[in-house]
Coordinates of C-alpha atoms and ligand atoms in Angstrom, one line a residue:
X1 CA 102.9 124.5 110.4
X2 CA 99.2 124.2 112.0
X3 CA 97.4 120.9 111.2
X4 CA 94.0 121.9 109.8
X5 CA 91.9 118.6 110.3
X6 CA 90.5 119.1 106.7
X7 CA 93.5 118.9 104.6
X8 CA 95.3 115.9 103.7
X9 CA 98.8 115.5 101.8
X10 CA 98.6 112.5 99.5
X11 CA 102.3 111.4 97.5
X12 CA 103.2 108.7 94.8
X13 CA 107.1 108.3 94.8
X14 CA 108.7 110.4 91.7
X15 CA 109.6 108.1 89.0
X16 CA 113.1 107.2 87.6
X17 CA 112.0 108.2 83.1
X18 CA 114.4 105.5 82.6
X19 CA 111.7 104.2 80.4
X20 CA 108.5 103.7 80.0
X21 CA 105.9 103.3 82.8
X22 CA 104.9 100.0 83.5
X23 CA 102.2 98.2 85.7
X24 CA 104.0 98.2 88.9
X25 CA 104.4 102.1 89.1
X26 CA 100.8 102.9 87.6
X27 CA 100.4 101.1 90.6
X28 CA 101.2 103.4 93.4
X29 CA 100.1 106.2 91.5
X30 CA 96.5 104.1 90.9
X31 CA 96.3 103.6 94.6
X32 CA 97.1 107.3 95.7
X33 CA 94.7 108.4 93.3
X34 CA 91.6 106.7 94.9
X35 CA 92.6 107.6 98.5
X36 CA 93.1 111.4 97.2
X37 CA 89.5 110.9 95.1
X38 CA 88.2 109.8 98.5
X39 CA 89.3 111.8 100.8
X40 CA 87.6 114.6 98.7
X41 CA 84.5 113.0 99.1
X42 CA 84.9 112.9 102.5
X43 CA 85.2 116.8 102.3
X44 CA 88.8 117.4 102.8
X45 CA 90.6 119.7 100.7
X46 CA 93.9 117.5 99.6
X47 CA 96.6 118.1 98.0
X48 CA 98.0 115.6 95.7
X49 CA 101.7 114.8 93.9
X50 CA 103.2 112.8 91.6
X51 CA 106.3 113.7 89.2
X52 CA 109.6 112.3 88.3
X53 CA 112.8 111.7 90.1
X54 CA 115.4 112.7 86.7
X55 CA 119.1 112.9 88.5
X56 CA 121.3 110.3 89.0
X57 CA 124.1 108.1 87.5
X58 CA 121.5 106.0 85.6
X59 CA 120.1 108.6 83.8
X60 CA 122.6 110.2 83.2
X61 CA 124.5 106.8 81.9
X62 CA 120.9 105.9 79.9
X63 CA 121.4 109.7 78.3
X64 CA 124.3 109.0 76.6
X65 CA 123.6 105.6 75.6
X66 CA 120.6 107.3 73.2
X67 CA 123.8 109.9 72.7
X68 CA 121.8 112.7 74.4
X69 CA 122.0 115.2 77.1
X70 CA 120.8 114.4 80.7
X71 CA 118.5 117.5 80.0
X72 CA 116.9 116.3 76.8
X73 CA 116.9 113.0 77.8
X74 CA 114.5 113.3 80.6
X75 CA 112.7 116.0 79.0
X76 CA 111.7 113.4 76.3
X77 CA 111.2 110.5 78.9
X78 CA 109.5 112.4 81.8
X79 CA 106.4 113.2 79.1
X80 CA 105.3 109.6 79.1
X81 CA 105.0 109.3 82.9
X82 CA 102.8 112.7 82.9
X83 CA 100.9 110.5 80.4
X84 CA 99.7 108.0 83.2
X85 CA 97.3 110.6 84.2
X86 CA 94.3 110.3 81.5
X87 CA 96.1 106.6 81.0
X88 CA 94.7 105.4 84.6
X89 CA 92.3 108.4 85.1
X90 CA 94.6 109.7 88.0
X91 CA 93.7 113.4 89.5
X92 CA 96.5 114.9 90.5
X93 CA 97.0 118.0 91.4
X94 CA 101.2 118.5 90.5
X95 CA 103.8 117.0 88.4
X96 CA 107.0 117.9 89.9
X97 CA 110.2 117.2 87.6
X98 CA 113.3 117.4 90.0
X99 CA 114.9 119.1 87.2
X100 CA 112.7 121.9 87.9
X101 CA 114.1 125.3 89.3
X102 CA 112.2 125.6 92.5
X103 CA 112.8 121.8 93.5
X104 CA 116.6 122.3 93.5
X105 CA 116.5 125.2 95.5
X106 CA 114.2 123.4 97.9
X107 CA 116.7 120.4 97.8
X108 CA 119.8 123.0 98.9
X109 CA 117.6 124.7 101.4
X110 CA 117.3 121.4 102.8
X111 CA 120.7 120.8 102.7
X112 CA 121.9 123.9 104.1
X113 CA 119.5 123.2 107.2
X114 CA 121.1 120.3 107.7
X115 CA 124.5 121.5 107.6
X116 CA 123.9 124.4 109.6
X117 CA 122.5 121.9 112.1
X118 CA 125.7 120.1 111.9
X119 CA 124.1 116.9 110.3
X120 CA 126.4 117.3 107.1
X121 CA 130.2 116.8 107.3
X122 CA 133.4 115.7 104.6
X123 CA 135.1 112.7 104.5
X124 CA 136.0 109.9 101.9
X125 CA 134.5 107.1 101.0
X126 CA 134.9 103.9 99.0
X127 CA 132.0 101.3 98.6
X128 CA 130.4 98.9 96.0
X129 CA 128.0 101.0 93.8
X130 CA 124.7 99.5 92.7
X131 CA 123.6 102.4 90.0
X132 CA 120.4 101.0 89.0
X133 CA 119.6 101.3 92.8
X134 CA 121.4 104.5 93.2
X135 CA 123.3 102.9 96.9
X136 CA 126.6 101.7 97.9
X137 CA 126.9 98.6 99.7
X138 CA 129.3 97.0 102.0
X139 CA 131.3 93.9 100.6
X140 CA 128.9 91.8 103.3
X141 CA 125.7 93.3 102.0
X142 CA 126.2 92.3 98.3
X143 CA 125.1 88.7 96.9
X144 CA 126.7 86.7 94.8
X145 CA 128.6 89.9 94.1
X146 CA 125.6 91.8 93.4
X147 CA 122.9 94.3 94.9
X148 CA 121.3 92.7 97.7
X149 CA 118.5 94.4 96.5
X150 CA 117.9 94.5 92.9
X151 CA 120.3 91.8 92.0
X152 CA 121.7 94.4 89.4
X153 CA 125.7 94.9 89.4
X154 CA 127.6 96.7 91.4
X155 CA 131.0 98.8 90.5
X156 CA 133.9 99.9 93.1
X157 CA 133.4 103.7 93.6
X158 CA 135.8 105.7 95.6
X159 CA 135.4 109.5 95.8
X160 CA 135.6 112.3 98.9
X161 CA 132.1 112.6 99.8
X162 CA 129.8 114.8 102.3
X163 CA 127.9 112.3 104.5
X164 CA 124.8 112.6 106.3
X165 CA 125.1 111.6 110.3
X166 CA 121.9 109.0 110.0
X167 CA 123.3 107.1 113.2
X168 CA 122.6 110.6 115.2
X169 CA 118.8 109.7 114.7
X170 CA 119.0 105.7 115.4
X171 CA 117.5 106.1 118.8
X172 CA 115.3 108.8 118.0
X173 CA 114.0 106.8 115.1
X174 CA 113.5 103.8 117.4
X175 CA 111.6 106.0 119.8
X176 CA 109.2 107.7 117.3
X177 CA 107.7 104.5 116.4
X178 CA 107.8 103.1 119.7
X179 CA 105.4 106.0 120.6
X180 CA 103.9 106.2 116.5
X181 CA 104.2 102.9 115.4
X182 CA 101.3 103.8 112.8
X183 CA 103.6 105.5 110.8
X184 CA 105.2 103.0 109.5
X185 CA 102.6 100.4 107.6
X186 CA 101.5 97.6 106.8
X187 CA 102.8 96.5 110.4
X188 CA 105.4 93.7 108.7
X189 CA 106.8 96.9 107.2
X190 CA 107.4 98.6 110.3
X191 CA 109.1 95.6 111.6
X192 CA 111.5 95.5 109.2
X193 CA 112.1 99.1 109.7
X194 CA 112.9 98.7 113.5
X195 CA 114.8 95.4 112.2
X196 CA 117.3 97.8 110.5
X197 CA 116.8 100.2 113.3
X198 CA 118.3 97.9 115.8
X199 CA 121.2 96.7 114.0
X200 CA 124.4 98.9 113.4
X201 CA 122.9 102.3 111.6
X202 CA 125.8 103.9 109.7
X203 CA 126.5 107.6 108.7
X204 CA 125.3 107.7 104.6
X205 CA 127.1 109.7 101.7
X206 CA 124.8 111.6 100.5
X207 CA 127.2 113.4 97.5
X208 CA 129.3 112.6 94.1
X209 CA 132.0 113.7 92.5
X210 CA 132.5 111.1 89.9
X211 CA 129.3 112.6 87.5
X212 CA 127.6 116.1 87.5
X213 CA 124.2 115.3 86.9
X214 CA 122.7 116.4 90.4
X215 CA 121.5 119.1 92.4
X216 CA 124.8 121.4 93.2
X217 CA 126.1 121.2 96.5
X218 CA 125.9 124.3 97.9
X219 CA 129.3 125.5 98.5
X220 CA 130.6 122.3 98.0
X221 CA 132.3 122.7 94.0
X222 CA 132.7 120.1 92.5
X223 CA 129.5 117.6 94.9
X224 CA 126.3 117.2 92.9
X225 CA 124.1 115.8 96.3
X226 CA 123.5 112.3 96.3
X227 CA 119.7 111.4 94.4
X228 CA 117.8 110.3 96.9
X229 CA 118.4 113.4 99.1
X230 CA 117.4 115.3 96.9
X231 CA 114.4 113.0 95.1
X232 CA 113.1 113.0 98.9
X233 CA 112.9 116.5 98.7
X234 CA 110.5 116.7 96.1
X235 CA 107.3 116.1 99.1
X236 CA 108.1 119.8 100.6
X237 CA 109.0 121.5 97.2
X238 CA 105.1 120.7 95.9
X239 CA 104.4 122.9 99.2
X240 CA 106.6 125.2 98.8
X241 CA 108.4 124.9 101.8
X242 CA 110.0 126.5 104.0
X243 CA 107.5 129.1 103.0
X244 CA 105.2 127.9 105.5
X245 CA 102.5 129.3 102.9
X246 CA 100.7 125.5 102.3
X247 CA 102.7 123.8 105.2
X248 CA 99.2 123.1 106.6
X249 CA 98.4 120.0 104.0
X250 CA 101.8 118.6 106.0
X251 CA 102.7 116.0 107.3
X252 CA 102.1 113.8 104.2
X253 CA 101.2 110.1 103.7
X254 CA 103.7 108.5 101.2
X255 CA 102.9 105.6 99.2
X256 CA 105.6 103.5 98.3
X257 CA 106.6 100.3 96.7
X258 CA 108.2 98.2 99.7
X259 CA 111.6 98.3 97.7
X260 CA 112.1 102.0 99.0
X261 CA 110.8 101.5 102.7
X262 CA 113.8 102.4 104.3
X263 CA 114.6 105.5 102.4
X264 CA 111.3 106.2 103.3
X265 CA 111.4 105.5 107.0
X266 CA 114.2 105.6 108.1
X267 CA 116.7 108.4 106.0
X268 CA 113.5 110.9 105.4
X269 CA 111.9 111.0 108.7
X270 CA 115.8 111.6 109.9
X271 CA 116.4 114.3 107.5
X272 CA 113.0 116.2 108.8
X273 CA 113.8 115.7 111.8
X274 CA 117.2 117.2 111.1
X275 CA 116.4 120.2 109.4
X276 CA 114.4 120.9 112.4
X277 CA 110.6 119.1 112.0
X278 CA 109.1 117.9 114.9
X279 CA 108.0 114.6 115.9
X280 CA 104.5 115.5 115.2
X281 CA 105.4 116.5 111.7
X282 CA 106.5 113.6 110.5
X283 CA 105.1 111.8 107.6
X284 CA 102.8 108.6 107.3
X285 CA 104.2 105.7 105.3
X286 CA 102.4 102.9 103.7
X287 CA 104.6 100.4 101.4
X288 CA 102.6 98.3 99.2
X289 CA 103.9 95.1 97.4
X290 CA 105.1 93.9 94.4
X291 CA 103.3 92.6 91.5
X292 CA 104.4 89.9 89.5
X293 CA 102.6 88.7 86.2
X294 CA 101.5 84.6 85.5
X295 CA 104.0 83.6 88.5
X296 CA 106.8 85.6 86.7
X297 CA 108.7 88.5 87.5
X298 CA 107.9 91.5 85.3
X299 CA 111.5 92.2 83.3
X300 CA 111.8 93.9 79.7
X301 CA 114.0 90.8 79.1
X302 CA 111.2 88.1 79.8
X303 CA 108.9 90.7 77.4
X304 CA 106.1 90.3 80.3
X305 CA 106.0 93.8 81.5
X306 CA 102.0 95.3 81.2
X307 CA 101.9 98.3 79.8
X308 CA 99.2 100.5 81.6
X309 CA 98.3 102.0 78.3
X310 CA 97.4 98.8 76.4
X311 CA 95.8 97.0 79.1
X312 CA 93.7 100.4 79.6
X313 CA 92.4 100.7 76.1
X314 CA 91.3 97.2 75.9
X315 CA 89.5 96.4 79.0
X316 CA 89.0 100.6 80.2
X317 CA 89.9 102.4 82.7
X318 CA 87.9 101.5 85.7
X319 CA 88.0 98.2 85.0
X320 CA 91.4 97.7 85.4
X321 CA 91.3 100.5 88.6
X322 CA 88.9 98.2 89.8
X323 CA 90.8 94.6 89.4
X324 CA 94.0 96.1 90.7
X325 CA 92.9 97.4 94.3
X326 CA 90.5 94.1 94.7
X327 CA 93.0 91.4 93.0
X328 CA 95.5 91.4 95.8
X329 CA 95.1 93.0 99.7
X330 CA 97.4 96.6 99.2
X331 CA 100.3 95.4 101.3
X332 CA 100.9 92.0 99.8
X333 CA 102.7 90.7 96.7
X334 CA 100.1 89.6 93.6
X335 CA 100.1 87.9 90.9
X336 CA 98.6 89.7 87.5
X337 CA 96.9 88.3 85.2
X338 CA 94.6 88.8 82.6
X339 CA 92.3 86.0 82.7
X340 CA 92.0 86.5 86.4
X341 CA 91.0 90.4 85.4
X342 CA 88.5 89.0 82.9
X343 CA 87.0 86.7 85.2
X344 CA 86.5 89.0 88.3
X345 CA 85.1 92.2 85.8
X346 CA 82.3 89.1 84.8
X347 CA 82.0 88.0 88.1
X348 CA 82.0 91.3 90.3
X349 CA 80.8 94.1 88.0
X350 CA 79.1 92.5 84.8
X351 CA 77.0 89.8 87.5
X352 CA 77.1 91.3 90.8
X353 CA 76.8 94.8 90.6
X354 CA 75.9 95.7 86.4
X355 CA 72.6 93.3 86.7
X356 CA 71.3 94.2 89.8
X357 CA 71.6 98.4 88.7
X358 CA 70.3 97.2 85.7
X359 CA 67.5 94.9 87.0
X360 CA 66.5 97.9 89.0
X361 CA 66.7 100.4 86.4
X362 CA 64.7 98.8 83.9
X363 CA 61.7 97.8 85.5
X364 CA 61.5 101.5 86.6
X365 CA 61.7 102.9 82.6
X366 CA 59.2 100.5 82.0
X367 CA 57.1 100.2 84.8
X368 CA 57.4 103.7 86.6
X369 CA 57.1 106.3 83.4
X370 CA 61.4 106.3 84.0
X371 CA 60.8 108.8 87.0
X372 CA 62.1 108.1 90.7
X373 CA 59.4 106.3 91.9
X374 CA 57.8 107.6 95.5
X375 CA 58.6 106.2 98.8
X376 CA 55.9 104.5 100.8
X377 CA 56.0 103.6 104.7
X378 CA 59.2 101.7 105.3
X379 CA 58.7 98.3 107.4
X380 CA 61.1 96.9 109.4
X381 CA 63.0 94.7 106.8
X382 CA 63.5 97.9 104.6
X383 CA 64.5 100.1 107.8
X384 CA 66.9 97.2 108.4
X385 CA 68.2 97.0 104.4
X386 CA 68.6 101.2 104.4
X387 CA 70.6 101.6 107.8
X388 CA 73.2 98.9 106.1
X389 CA 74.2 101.1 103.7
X390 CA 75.0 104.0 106.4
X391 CA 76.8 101.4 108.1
X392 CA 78.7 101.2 105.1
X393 CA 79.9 104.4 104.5
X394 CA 81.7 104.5 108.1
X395 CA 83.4 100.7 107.8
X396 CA 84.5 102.1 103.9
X397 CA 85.7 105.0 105.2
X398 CA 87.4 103.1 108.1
X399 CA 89.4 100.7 105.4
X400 CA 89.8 103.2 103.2
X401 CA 92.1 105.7 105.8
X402 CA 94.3 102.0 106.4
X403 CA 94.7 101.8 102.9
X404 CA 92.7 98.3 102.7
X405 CA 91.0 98.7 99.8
X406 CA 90.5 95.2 99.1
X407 CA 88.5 95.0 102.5
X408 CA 86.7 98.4 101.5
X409 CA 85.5 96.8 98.3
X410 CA 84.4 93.8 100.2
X411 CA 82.4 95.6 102.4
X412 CA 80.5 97.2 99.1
X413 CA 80.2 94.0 97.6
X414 CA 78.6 92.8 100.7
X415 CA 75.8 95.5 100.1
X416 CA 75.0 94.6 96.8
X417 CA 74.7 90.8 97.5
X418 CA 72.2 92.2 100.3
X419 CA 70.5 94.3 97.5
X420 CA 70.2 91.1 95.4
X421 CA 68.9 89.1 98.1
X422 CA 66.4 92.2 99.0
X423 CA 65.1 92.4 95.7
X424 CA 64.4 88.1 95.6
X425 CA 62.6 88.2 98.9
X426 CA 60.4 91.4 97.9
X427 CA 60.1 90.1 94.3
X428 CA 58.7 93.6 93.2
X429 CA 57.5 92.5 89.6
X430 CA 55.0 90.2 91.5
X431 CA 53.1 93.6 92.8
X432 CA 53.4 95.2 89.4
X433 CA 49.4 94.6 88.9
X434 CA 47.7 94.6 92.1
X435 CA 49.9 96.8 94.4
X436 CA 52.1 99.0 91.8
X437 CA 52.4 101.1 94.9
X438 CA 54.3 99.0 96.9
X439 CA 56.0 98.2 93.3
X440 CA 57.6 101.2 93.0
X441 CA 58.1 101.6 96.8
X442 CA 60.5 98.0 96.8
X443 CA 62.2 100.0 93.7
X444 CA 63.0 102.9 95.3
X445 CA 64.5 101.4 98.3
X446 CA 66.9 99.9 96.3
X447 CA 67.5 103.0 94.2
X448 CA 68.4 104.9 98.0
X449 CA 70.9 101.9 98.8
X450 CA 72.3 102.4 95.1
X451 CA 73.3 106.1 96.1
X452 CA 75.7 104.8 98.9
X453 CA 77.1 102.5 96.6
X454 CA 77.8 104.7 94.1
X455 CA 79.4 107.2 96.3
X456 CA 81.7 105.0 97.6
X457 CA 82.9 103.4 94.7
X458 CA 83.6 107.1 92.8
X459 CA 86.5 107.2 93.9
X460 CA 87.3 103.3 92.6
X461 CA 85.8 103.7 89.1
X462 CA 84.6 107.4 88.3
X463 CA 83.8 107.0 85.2
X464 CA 81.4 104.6 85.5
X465 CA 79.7 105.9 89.0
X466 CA 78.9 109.3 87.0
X467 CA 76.9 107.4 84.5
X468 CA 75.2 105.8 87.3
X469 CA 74.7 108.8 89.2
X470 CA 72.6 109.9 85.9
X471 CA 70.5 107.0 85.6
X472 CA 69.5 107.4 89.3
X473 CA 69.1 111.0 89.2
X474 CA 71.2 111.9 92.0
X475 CA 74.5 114.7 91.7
X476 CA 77.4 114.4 94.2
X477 CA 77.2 114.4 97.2
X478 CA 79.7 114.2 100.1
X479 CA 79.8 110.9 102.4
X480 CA 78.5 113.2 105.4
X481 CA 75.9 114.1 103.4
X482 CA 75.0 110.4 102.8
X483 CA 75.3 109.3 106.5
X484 CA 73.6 112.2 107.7
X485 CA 70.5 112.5 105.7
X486 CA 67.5 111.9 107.5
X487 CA 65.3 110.1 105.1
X488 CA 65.8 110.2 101.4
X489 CA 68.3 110.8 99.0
X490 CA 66.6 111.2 96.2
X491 CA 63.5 113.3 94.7
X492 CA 59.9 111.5 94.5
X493 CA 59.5 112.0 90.5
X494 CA 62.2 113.1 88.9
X495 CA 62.9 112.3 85.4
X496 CA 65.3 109.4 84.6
X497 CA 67.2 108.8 81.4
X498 CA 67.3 105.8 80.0
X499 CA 69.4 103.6 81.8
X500 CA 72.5 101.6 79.5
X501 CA 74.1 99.0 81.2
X502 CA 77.4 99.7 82.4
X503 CA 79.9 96.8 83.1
X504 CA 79.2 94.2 80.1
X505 CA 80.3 91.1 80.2
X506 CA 83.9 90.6 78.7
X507 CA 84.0 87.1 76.4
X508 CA 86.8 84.6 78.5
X509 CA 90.0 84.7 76.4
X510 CA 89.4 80.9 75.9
X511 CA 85.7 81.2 74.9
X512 CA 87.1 84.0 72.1
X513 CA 89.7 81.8 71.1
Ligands
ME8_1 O1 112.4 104.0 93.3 N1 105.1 96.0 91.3 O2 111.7 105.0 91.3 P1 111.3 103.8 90.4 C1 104.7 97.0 92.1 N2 112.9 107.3 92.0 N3 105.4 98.2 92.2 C2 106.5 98.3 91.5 C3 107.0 97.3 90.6 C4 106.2 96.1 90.6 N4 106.5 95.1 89.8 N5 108.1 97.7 90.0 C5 108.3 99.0 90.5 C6 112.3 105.0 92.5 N6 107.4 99.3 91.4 C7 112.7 106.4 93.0 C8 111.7 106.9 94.0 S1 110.7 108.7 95.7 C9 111.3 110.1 96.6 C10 112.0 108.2 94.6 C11 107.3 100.6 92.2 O3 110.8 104.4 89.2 C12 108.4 100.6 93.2 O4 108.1 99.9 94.3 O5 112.4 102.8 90.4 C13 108.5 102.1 93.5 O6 107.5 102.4 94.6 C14 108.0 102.8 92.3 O7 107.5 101.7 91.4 C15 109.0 103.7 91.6 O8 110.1 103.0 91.2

């Protein structure tokens, strides 16, 4: 498993198609998307997976409630979360259903390793279930009789079950991200890892015999393997491991919600490192926080859950791509809502950004026969203005690989306020008689900075950044390209279409009222 230094591994979690996708998981797979879309930019060839996660008690119990088969059941629900790709305008590159032939022989492969390495053994076990979490819990861990973590119920389960020896990797866990504590992020997350860490880490089940709707155990009649063993799986079946044919995108960097942190980073990296990964092959882990909308929880009971879809078709796609990564830092816990999306689109993209490519546009259809007006001799403010777009493309880049993309988008938006403020202290309509030299030289300053901008926001809002790249006459190009180009990036003359304006202003829900 070489690690070429142009590949990179990007992963959403799989879903549980226990119904239909909301905001919070559109989420992870929004964010993943514009890190993969990026990377690309950046030049590297990456490899990016999404899917669903379709064994387990809950399914299997929602299955018969609609009085179907597991099978059909999440044959009919898994469609909808394939759906969130044209929904959010995500560009994955698999779908992996866990129901899927090769992934459950990826899953026992895994297994097997483990056993052979004498990870696996049989005992019996007894424990308070929690099945919309998929766990057991000790009497201590539940509250108020429930699960600690979801609040859900929990039901006495007592069955003979392989387990997993997970306290055999405590203190190599502990010493991993002593050494690689950038693993494990934001770093409040890796501190509750090693929280956990430090405390008493005990052996896990990791089968059932009270349902069938699992992976077989191999050689074990009568086991289906415990869900998350096998959902975890999923990142090395999209590679087709152990072939060791695409091991070279490995290791991966998982997003996650901060719910599933310690399955994460603490039972996968100890699973890896049981079926015999090394230290160096083990993955990157960034937990991101919950969203909550108005101040409430989202819960189909309260009826507040946002639906991805709807929220899409009114506002668009990159709008909403846009408001969730610069709302709330990736990391946190936000609040959504949709008079604070209306009032940043206005504020950011209809003001900011929309006018100024529009202000710039316009006065070159009508003053510069809509071509890419020629560069003159660039003085010292406009060296100054160019060089802090280059600047730009490293910091963005720099965010961007810590998952910040609030403080990538800041950094962007700092670049157009310094457009704005270039174009009022040049004031190139002044020079439109006397100098239309200098004019169209102001103009085309600005149109270089625009490049930068819109090749770092692509991967943000695509959509809109290829009409832009039109109306400025540029194609793509990759960020090295940008940093390293001495001089221009774009062509004295060329045609222009006619430039539309791209992020109207949306009417405040109160003003439409
Ligand atoms: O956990 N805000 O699947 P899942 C932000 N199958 N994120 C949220 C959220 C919210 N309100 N609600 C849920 C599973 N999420 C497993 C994963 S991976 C090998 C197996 C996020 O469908 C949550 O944090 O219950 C998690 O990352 C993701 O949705 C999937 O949740």
């Amino acid at each position: 498993m070489s690690q070429a230094s142009k590949k990179a591994y990007i992963t959403t979690p799989i879903y549980y198609p226990s119904g239909k996708p909301h905001l919070g998981s559109a989420y992870t797979t929004l964010a993943a998307d514009i890190y993969a879309r990026f990377k690309r930019l950046d030049g590297f060839d990456v490899k990016f997976s999404t899917g669903t996660d379709e064994h387990g008690l809950k399914l299997q119990r929602a299955a018969e409630k609609e009085g179907l088969t597991p099978q059909a059941y999440v044959d009919k629900m898994s469609g909808m979360f394939r759906e969130i790709e044209p929904i959010m305008n995500i560009s994955a590159h698999t779908f992996i259903r866990t129901t899927e032939d090769y992934h459950q022989k990826t899953a026992q492969v895994m297994w097997q390793k483990l056993e052979e390495a004498g990870y696996i053994y049989k005992d019996s076990y007894a424990g308070w279930y929690c099945i919309s979490d998929e766990s057991y819990y000790t009497e201590e861990e539940l509250v108020d009789g429930k699960s600690p973590m979801s609040g859900h119920p929990v039901e006495w389960m007592e069955e003979e079950s392989y387990f997993f020896k997970l306290s055999a990797f405590r203190e190599k866990l502990l010493d991993l991200y002593d050494k690689r504590p950038e693993l494990v992020q934001p770093q409040g997350r890796l501190n509750e890892v090693l929280g956990f860490l430090k405390g008493e880490v005990r052996d896990i089940s990791i089968s059932r015999t009270t349902f069938d709707w699992g992976v077989p155990v191999p050689n074990g009649p009568g086991h289906v393997m415990y869900v998350w063993i096998d959902a975890l799986t999923n990142y090395l079946s999209v590679l087709g491991w152990p072939n060791e044919e695409n091991m070279d995108y490995w290791p991966a960097t998982h997003l996650v919600g901060k719910d599933i942190l310690r399955f994460h980073s603490v039972y996968w990296p100890a699973m890896l490192m049981g079926a015999g990964l090394t230290e160096e092959q083990l993955p990157k882990v960034y937990a991101h926080g919950w969203w909550t909308v108005d101040g409430d929880k989202m819960s189909k009971s309260k009826g507040n859950v946002v639906d991805p879809e709807t929220l899409t078709e009114q506002y668009g796609r990159d709008i909403v791509r846009y408001f969730l990564m610069r709302e709330v830092p990736f990391g946190n816990d936000g609040d959504f809502s949709e008079t604070r999306l209306i009032e940043r689109t206005n504020s950011d993209l209809a003001n900011a950004l929309g006018n100024l490519f529009q202000r710039v546009l316009s006065m070159i259809a009508k003053n510069c026969e809509g071509k890419v007006p020629a560069l003159g001799e660039l003085d010292a403010a406009d060296t100054e203005f160019l060089n802090g777009f280059k600047g730009m493309v490293g910091d963005v880049r720099m965010h961007i690989d810590s998952l910040q993309f609030h403080k990538a988008l800041d950094v962007i938006w700092a670049r157009v306020h310094a457009a704005n403020a270039y174009m009022d202290a040049k004031e190139p309509w002044k020079h439109k008689k006397e100098n239309p030299e200098l004019m169209a030289h102001i103009l085309r300053v600005l149109m270089e900075g625009f490049v930068s901008i819109v090749h770092t926001l692509d991967a943000f809002m695509p959509e809109s950044m290829a009409r832009v790249k039109t109306f400025l006459g540029t194609t793509d190009m990759t960020l090295n390209q940008i940093e390293n180009a001495d001089g221009s990036l774009l062509t004295d003359g060329a045609e222009l279409p006619k430039p539309e304006g791209v992020f109207p202003r949306i009417q405040p829900k109160e003003e439409a009222a």
